[in-house]
Structures are given as C-alpha cells and as structure tokens.
PDB file of C-alpha atoms in Angstrom:
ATOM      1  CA  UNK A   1     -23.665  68.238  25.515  1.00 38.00           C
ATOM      2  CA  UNK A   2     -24.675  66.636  22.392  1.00 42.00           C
ATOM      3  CA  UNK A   3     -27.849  64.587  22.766  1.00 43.00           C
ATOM      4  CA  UNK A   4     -28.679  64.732  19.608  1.00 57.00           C
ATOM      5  CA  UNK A   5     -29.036  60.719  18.265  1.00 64.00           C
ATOM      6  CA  UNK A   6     -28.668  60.686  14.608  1.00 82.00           C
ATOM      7  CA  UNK A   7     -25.320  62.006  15.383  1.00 92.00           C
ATOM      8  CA  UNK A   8     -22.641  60.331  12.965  1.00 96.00           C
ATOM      9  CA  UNK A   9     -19.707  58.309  13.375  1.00 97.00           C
ATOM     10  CA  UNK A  10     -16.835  56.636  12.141  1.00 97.00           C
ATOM     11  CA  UNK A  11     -15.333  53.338  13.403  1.00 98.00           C
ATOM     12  CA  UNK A  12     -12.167  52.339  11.924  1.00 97.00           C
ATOM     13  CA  UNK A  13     -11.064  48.753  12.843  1.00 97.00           C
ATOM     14  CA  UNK A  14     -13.479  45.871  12.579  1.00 97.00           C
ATOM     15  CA  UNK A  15     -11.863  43.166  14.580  1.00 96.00           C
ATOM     16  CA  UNK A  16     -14.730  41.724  17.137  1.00 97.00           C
ATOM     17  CA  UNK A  17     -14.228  44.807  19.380  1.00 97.00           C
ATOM     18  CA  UNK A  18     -14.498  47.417  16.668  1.00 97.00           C
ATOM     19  CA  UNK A  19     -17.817  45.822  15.237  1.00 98.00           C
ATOM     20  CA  UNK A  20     -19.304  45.530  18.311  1.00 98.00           C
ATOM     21  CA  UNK A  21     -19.168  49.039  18.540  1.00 98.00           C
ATOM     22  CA  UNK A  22     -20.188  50.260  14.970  1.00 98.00           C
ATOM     23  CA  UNK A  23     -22.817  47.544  16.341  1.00 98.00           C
ATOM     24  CA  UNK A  24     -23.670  49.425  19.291  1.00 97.00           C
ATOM     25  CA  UNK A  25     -23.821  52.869  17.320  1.00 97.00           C
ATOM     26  CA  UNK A  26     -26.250  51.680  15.072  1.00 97.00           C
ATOM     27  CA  UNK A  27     -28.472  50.017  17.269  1.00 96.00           C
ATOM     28  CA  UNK A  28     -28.873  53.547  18.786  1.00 95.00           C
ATOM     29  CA  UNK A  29     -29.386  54.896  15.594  1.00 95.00           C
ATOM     30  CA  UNK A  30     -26.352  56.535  14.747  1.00 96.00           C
ATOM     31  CA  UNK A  31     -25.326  56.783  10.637  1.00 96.00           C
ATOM     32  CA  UNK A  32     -22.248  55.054  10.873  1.00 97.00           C
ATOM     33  CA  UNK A  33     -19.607  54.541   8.710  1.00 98.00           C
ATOM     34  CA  UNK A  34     -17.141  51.981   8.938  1.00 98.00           C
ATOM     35  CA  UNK A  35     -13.412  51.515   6.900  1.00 97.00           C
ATOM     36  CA  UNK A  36     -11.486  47.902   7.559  1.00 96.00           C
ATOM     37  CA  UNK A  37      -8.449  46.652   5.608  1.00 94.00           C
ATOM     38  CA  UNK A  38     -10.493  43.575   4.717  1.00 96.00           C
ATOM     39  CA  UNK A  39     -13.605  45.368   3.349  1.00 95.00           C
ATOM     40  CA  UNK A  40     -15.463  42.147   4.277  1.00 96.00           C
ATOM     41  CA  UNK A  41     -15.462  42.290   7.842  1.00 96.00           C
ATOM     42  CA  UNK A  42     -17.660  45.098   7.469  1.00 97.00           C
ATOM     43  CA  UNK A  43     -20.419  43.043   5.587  1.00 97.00           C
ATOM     44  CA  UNK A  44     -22.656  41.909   8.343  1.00 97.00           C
ATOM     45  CA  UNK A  45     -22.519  45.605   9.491  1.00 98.00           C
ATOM     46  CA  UNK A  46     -23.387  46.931   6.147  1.00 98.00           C
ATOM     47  CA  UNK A  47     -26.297  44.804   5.879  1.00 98.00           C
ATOM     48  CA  UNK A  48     -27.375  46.479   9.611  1.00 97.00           C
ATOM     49  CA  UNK A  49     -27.295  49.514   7.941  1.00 97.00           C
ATOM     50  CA  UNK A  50     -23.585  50.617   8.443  1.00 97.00           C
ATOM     51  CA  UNK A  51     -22.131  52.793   5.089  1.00 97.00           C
ATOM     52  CA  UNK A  52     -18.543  51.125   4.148  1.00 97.00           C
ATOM     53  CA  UNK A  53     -16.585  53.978   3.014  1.00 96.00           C
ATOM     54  CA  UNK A  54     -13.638  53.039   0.263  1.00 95.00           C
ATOM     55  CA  UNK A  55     -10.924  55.050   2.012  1.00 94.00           C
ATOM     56  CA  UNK A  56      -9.739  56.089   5.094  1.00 94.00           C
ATOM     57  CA  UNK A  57      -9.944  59.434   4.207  1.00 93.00           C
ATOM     58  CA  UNK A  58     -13.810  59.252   3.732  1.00 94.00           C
ATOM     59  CA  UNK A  59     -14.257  57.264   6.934  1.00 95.00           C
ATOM     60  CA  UNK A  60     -12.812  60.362   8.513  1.00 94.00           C
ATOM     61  CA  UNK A  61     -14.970  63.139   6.903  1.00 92.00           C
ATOM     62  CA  UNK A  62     -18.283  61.092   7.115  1.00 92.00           C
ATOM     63  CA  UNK A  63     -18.779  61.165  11.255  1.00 85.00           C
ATOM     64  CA  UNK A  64     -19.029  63.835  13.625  1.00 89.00           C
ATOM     65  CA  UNK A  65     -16.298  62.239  15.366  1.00 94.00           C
ATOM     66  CA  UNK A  66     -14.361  58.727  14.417  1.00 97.00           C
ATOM     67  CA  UNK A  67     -13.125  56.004  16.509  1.00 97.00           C
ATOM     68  CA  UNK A  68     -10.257  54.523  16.243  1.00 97.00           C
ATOM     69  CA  UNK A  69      -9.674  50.606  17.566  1.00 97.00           C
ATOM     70  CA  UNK A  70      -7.003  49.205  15.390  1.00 96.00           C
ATOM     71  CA  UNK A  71      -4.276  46.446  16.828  1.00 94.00           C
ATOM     72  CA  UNK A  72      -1.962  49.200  18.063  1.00 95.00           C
ATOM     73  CA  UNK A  73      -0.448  52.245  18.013  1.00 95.00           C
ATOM     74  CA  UNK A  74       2.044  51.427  14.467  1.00 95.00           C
ATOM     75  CA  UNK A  75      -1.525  50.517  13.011  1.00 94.00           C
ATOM     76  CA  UNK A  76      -2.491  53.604  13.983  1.00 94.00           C
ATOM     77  CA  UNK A  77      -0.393  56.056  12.693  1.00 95.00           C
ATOM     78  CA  UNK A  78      -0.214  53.881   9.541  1.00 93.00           C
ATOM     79  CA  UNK A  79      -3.851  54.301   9.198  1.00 93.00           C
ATOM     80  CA  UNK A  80      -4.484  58.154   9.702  1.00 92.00           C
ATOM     81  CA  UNK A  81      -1.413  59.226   9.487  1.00 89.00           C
ATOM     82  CA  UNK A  82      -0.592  58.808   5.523  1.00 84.00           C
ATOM     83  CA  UNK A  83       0.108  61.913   3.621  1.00 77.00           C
ATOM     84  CA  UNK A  84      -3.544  62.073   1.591  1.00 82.00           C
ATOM     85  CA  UNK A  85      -5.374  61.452   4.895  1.00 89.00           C
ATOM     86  CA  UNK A  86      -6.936  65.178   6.022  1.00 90.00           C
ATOM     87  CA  UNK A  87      -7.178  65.095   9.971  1.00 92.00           C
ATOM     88  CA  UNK A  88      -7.123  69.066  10.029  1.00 92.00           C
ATOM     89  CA  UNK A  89     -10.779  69.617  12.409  1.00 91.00           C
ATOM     90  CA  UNK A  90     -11.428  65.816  13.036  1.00 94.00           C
ATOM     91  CA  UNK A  91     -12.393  64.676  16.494  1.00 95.00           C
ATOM     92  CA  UNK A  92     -10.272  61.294  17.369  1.00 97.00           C
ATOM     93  CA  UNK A  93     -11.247  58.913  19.647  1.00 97.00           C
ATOM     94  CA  UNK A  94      -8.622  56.250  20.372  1.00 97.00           C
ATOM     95  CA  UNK A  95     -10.002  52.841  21.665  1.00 97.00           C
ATOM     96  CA  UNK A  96      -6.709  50.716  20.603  1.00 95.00           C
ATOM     97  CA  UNK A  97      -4.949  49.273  23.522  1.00 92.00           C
ATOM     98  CA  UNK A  98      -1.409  51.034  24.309  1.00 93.00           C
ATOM     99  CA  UNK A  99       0.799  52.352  26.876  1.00 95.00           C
ATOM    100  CA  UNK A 100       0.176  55.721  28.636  1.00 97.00           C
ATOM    101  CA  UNK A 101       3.360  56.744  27.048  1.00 97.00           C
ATOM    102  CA  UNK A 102       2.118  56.186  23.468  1.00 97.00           C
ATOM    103  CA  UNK A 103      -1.300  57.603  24.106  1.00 97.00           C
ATOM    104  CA  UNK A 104       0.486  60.733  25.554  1.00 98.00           C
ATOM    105  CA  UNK A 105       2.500  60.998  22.135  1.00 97.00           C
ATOM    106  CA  UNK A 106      -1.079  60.133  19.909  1.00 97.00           C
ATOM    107  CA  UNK A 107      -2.430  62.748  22.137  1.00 97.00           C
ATOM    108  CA  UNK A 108       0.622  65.260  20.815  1.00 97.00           C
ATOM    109  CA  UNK A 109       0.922  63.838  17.664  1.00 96.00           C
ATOM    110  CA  UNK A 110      -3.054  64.457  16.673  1.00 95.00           C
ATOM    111  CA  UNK A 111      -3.075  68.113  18.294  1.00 94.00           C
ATOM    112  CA  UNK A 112      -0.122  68.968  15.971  1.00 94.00           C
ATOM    113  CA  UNK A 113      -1.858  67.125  12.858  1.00 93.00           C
ATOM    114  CA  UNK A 114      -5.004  69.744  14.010  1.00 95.00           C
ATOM    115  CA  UNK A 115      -7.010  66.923  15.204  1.00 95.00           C
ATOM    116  CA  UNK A 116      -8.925  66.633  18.597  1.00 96.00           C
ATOM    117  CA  UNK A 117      -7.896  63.538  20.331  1.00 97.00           C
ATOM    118  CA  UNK A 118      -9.432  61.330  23.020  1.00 98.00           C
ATOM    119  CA  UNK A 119      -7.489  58.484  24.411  1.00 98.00           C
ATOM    120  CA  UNK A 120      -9.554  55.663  25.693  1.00 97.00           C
ATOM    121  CA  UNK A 121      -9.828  52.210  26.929  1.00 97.00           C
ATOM    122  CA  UNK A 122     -12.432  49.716  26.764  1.00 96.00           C
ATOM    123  CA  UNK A 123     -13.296  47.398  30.288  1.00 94.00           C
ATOM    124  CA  UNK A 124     -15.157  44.913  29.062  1.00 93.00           C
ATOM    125  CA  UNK A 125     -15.856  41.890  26.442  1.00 95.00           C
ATOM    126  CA  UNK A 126     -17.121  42.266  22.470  1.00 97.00           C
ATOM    127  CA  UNK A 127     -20.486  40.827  23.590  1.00 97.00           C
ATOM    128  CA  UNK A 128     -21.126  43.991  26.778  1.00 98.00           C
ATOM    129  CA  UNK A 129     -20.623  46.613  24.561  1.00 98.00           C
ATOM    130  CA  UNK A 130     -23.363  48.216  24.237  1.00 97.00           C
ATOM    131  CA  UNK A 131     -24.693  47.929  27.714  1.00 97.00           C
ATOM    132  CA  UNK A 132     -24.293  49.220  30.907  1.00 97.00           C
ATOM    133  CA  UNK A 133     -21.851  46.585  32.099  1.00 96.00           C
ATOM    134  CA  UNK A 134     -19.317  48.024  29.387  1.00 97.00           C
ATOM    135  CA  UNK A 135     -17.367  50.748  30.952  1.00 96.00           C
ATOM    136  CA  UNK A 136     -15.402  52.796  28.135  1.00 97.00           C
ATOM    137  CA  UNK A 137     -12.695  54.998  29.922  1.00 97.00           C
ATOM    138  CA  UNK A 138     -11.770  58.395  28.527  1.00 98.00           C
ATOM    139  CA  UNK A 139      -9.071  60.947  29.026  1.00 98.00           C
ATOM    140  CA  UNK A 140      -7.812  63.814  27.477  1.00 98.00           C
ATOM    141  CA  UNK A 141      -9.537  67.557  27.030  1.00 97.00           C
ATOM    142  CA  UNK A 142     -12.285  67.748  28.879  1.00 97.00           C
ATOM    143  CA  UNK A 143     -14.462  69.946  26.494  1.00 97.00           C
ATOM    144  CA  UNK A 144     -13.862  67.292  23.646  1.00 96.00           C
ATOM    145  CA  UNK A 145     -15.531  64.746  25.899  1.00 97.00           C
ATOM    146  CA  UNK A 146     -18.390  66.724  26.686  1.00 96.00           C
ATOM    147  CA  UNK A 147     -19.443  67.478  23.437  1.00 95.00           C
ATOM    148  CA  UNK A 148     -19.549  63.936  22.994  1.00 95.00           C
ATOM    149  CA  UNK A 149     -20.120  62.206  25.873  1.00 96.00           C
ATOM    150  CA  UNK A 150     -24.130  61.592  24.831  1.00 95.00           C
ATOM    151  CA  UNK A 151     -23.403  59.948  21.582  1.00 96.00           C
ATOM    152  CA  UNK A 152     -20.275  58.108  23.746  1.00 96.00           C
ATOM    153  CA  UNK A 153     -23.030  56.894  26.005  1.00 96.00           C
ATOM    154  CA  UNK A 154     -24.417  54.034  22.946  1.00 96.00           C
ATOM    155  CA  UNK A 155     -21.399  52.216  23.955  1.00 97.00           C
ATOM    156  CA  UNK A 156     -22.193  51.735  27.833  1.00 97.00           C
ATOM    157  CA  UNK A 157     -20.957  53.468  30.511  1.00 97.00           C
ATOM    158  CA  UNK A 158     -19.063  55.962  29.532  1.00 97.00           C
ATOM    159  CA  UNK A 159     -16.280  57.419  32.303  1.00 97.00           C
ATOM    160  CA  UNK A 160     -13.845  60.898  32.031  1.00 98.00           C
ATOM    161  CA  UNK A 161     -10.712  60.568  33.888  1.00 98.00           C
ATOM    162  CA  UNK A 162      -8.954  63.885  33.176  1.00 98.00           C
ATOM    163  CA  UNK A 163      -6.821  65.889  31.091  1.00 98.00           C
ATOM    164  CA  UNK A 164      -3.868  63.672  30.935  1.00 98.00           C
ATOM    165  CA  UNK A 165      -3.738  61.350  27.779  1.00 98.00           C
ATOM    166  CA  UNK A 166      -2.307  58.443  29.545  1.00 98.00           C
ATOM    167  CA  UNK A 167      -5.008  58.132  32.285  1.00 98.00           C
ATOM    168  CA  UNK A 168      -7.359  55.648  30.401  1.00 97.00           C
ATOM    169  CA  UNK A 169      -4.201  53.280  29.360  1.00 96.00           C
ATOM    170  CA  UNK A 170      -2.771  54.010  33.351  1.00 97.00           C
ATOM    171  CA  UNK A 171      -6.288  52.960  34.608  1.00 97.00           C
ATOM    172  CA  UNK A 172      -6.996  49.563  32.253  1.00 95.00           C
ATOM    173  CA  UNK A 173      -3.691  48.182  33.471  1.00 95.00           C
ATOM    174  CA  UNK A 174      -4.573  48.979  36.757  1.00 96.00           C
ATOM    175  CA  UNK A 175      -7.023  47.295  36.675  1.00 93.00           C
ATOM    176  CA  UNK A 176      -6.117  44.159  35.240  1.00 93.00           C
ATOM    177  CA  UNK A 177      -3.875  44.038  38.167  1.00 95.00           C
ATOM    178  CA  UNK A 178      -6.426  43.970  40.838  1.00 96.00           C
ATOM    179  CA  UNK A 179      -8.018  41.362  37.860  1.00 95.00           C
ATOM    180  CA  UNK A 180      -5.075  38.464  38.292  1.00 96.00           C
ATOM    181  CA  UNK A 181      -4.308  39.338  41.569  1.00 97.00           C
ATOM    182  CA  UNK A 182      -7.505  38.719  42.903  1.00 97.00           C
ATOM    183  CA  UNK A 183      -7.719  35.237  40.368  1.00 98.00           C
ATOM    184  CA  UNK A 184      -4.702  34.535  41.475  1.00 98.00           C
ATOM    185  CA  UNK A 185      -5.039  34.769  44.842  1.00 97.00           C
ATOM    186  CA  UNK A 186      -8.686  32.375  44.503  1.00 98.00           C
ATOM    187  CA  UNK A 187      -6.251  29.426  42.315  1.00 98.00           C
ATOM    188  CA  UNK A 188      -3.940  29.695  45.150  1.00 98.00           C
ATOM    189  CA  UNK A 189      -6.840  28.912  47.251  1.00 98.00           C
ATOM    190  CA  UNK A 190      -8.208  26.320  44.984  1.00 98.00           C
ATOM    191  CA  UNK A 191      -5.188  24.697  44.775  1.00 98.00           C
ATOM    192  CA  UNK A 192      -4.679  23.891  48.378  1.00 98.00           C
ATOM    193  CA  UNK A 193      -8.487  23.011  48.875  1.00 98.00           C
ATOM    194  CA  UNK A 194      -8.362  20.524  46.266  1.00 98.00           C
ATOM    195  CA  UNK A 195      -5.817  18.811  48.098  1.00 98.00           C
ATOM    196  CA  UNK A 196      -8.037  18.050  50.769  1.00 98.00           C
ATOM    197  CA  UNK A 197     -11.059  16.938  48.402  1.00 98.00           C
ATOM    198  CA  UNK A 198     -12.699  20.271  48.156  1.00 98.00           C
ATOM    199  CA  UNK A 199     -13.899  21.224  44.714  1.00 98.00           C
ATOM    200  CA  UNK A 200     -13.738  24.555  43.484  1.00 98.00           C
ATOM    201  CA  UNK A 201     -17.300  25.336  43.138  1.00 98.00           C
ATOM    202  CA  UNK A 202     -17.399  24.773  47.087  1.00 98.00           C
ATOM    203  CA  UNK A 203     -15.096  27.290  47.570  1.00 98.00           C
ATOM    204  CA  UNK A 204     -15.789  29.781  44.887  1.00 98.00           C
ATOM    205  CA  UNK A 205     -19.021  31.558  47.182  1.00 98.00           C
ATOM    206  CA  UNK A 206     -16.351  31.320  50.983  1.00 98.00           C
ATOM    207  CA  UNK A 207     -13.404  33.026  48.650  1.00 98.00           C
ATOM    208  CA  UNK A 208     -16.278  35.642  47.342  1.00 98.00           C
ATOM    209  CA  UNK A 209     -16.567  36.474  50.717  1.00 98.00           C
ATOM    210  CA  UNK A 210     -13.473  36.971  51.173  1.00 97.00           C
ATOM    211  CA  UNK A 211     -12.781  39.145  48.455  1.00 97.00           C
ATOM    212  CA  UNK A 212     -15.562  41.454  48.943  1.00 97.00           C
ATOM    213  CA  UNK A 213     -14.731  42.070  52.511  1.00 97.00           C
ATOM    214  CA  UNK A 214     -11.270  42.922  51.667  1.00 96.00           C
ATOM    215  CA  UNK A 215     -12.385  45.252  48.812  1.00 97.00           C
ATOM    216  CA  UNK A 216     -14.132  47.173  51.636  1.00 97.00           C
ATOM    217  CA  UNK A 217     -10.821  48.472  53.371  1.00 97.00           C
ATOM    218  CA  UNK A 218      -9.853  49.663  50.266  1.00 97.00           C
ATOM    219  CA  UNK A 219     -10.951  53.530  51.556  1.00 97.00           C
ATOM    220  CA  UNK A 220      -9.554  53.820  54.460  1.00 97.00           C
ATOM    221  CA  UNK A 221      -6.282  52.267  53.373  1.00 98.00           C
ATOM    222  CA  UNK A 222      -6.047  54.985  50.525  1.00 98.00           C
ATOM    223  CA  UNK A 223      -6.457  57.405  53.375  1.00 98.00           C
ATOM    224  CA  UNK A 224      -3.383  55.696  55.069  1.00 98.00           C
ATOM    225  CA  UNK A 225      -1.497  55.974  51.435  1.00 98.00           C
ATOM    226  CA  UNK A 226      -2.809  59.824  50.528  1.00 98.00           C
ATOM    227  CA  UNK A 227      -1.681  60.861  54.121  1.00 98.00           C
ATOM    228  CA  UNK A 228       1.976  58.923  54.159  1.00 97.00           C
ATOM    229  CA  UNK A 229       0.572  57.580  57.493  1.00 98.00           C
ATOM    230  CA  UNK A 230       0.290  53.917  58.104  1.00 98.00           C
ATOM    231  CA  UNK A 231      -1.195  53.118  61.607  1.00 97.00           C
ATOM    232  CA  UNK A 232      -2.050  49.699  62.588  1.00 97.00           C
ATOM    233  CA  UNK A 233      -5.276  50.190  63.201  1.00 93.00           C
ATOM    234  CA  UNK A 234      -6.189  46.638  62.375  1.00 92.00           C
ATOM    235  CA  UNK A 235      -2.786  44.845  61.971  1.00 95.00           C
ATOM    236  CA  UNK A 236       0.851  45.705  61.913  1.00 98.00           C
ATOM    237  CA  UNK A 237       3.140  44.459  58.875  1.00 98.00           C
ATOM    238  CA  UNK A 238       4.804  42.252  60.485  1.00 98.00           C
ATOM    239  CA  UNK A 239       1.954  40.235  62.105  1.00 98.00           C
ATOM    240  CA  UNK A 240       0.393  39.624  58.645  1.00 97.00           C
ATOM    241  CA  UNK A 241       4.642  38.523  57.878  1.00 98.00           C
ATOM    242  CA  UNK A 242       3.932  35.604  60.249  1.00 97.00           C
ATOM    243  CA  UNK A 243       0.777  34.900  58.840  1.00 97.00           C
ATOM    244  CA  UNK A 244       2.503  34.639  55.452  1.00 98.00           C
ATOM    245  CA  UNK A 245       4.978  32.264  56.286  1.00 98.00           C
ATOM    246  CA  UNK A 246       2.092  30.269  57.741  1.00 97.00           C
ATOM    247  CA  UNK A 247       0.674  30.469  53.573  1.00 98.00           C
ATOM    248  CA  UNK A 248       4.187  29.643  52.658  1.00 98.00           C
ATOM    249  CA  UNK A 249       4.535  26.453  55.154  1.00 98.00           C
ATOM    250  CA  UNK A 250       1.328  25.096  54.415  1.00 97.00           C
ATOM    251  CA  UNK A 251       1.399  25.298  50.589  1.00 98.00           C
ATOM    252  CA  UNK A 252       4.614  23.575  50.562  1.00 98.00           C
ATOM    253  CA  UNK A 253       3.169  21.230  52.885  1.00 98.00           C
ATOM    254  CA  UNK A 254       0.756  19.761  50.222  1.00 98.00           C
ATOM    255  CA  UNK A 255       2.831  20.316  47.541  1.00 98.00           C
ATOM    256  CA  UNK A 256       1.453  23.630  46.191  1.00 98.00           C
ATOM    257  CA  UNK A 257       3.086  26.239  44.258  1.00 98.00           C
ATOM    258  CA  UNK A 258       4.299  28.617  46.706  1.00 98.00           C
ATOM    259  CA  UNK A 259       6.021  31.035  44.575  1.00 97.00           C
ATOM    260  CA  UNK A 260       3.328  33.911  44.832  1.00 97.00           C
ATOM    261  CA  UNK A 261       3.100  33.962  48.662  1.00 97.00           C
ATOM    262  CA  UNK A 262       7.147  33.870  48.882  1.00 98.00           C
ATOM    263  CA  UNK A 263       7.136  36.880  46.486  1.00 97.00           C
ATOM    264  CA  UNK A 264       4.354  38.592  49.147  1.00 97.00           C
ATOM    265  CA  UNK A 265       6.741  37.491  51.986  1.00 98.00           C
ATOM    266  CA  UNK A 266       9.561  38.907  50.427  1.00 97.00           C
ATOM    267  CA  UNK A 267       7.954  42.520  49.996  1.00 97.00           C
ATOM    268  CA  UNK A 268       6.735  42.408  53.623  1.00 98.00           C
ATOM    269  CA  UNK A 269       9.998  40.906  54.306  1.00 98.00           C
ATOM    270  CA  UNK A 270      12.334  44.513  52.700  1.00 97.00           C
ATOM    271  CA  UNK A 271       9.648  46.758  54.564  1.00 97.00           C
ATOM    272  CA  UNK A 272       9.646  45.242  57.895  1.00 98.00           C
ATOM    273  CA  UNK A 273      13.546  45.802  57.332  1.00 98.00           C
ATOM    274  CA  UNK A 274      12.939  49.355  56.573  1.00 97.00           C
ATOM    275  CA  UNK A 275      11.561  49.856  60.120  1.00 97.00           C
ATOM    276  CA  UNK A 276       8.147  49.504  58.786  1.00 98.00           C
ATOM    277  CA  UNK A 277       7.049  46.361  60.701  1.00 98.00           C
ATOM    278  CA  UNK A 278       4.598  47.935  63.501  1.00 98.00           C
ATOM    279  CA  UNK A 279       2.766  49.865  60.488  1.00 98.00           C
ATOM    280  CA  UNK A 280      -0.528  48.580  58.884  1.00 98.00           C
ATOM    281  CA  UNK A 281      -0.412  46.688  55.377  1.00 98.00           C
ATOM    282  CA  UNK A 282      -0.622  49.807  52.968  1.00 98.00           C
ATOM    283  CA  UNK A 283       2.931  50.918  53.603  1.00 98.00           C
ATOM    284  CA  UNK A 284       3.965  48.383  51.239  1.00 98.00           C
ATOM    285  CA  UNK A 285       3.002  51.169  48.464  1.00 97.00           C
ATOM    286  CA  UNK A 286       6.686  52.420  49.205  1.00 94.00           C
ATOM    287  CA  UNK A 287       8.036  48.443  48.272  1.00 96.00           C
ATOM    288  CA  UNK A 288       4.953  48.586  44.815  1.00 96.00           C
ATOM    289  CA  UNK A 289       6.386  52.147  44.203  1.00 94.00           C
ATOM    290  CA  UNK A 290       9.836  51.057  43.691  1.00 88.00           C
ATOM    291  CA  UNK A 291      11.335  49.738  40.287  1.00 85.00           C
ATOM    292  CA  UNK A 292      13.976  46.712  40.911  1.00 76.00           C
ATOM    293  CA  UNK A 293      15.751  44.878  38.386  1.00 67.00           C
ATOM    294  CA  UNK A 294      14.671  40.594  38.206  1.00 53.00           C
TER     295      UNK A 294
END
C-alpha cells in the first residue's frame, strides 16, 4: 500500500463534487493538478495551491493516478478519449455517476486503451468529502485499489467492493433505494399524522424508532433470501397483507395518497397467489426480482 502523502493526483471535472475533492487532496497535502473546460472553476483551487494544467493530456501525466468526475459517461470518453490524449500506463479512477453497464464497458474500454481503471461512486454531499462521513465506493482490480487505497483514504472512507466494474454503480443505486423508500415510507406517515394535528417534528424521533428497529432484521432476513427459505418466524405474508389493507383503508380514510401502500399490497397480493402466503416477508425478493412491463 501506498502511504506515501505527497503522492500526486489529477482531478478532472470541477463541478462542486470534483472540487471538493481536488479540495480534499490538497488539504492532505497531495500536489494536485486539476483540468476543467471552464479554466475558471479551478481558480479558488489554484489559489489553495492546486497546479491548473492547460490540457487534458497534462492533467493525465502530472498524478500518480487521475480522477475522473465529469457529468457522464459521453463526457467521459470525450474527455480522455481524443486521439492526442496518451492513457497508455495511466491509473483511472472513475467517480462520474453511470450505470453498471457503462462502467463495465469504461472498465473494457480503458484496459484496451492500456489504462488501469477503477469504477467508483461517491455516497455523500460536496461539503462531507473529505471526512469520514463520505464513503467513496470502489470496484474493479483489486491490486489497482490497493496501491492506492492510502492516498484514496483523503477523500473519507474509502470502501472495495470487488472485481466487477459495475459493483460501485450496482451499490449507489441500491442504496438510494433503501434512501426514498425509507423517506417515503416517513411522508406517508407524516401525511396521515398531520391529519390528526400532529406535526412532523413530533413524529420524526417515534418513525426513527421505527426505522431502526426494522433495519435490525435486515440479517436474518438475508439469511432467509441466501438460503431460498422463508419461514415465518415472526409473521407470515399474508398476515402483514391484512395489515396492509388496514394502511390502505385508513389512508383513504383521511384522504391520503394511498398509491404506495396499494403498490405494496399488490406485490404481497401476486405472492400470496403464488402459494407464498404462510412464508415470512423476504419472499417477496422473487416479486423485486422480476421485471414487468407498467
């Protein structure tokens, strides 16, 4: 592992992400270089102590390793993929937000320009980079991320996923489901308090609760789902099906939006149908698993 400090780098990209984490290099006292269509995004950074580097071409040779977070993948290849632009030995690390699909291709794509390429993705705001609260996903070869993963570590918490190019992209849309499921689950909530005169700030701490609890099972269900075995330890499918209708009834009840817990109802409804209904909640996966047209 590289632990050396004054290890350089390359950030290409200086929307607010990218020059929060030349930012973060340089407050760890890393030379870096930075390249930006508009050369003057890249004047607060200069005056930090960044070097500005007139081409793309000598962003790439002036860092031990460069990263890349552009607006997406077409910016990409327009950016390091022009004829005059040497890649041949580089070490790519890919921060723009794609598909697992398109980082799979980048990932084929650099190898065959003679690059080394990273695919990552970045879980957090501008202002956390930088920090521990900033959790930087990687994937790709695993030797390419060791040799790096020290210098990596100025932009927070740095993660390896595995070998697969696609992993970061697979992960940060992951989890921005469990992110609007579980907000939308609390508005739901909100919703049908605030018909009844309670504010959300009185139910914010009763739905953290909540939430926290439930995140709990999340082990032993992916036991149930790893296994292909779905006993109802706790509750069967088709007891929490009653319990959704109950969510359905009352929403409508005082006029609240019940088109999310119909949806819910509706997957129960297909597994239950499936001969499903005396097995615990995680057999849904099969109902998740399966594409169907709107």
């Amino acid at each position: 592992m590289n632990n050396n400090t004054e290890t350089p780098v390359t950030i290409i990209g200086l929307g607010l992400m990218g020059r929060a984490l030349a930012g973060a290099f340089l407050k760890a006292g890393h030379p870096t270089t930075v390249w930006n269509r508009t050369a003057s995004k890249a004047d607060q950074l200069v005056a930090e102590g960044a070097r500005l580097a007139p081409t793309v071409g000598d962003a790439l040779k002036a860092g031990s390793l460069t990263i890349i977070c552009v607006t997406d993948y077409t910016a990409l290849y327009e950016l390091v993929g022009a004829n005059d632009v040497e890649l041949d030995g580089t070490i790519l690390i890919n921060l723009t937000s794609g598909s697992s699909a398109q980082a799979r291709e980048a990932g084929r794509w650099a190898e065959q320009r003679g690059a080394r390429y990273l695919d990552g993705a970045i879980m957090a705001i501008p202002s956390a980079v930088g920090t521990a609260d900033a959790v930087i996903l990687h994937s790709g070869p695993q030797a390419d991320f060791q040799a790096h993963e020290s210098t990596l570590g100025a932009l927070g918490t740095v993660s390896y996923l595995g070998a697969d190019h696609g992993l970061a992209s697979l992960y940060d849309v992951a989890g921005l489901a469990m992110m609007w499921s579980v907000l939308n689950a609390w508005l739901q909530g909100t919703a049908m308090l605030r018909t009844a005169g309670v504010d959300a700030a009185t139910y914010a701490p009763f739905a953290q609760q909540i939430a926290t609890g439930v995140a709990e099972w999340l082990p032993g269900y992916a036991e149930q789902i790893d296994s292909g075995s779905f006993p109802a330890e706790v509750s069967a499918l088709e007891t929490d099906a009653r319990a959704m209708e109950h969510l359905i009834e009352e929403s409508e009840a005082v006029g609240v939006n019940a088109e999310l817990p119909k949806l819910l109802k509706t997957m129960a409804d297909r597994a239950i149908a499936a001969g499903h209904g005396g097995e615990q909640y995680p057999v849904l996966i099969e109902e998740f698993g399966k594409l169907r047209n709107a």
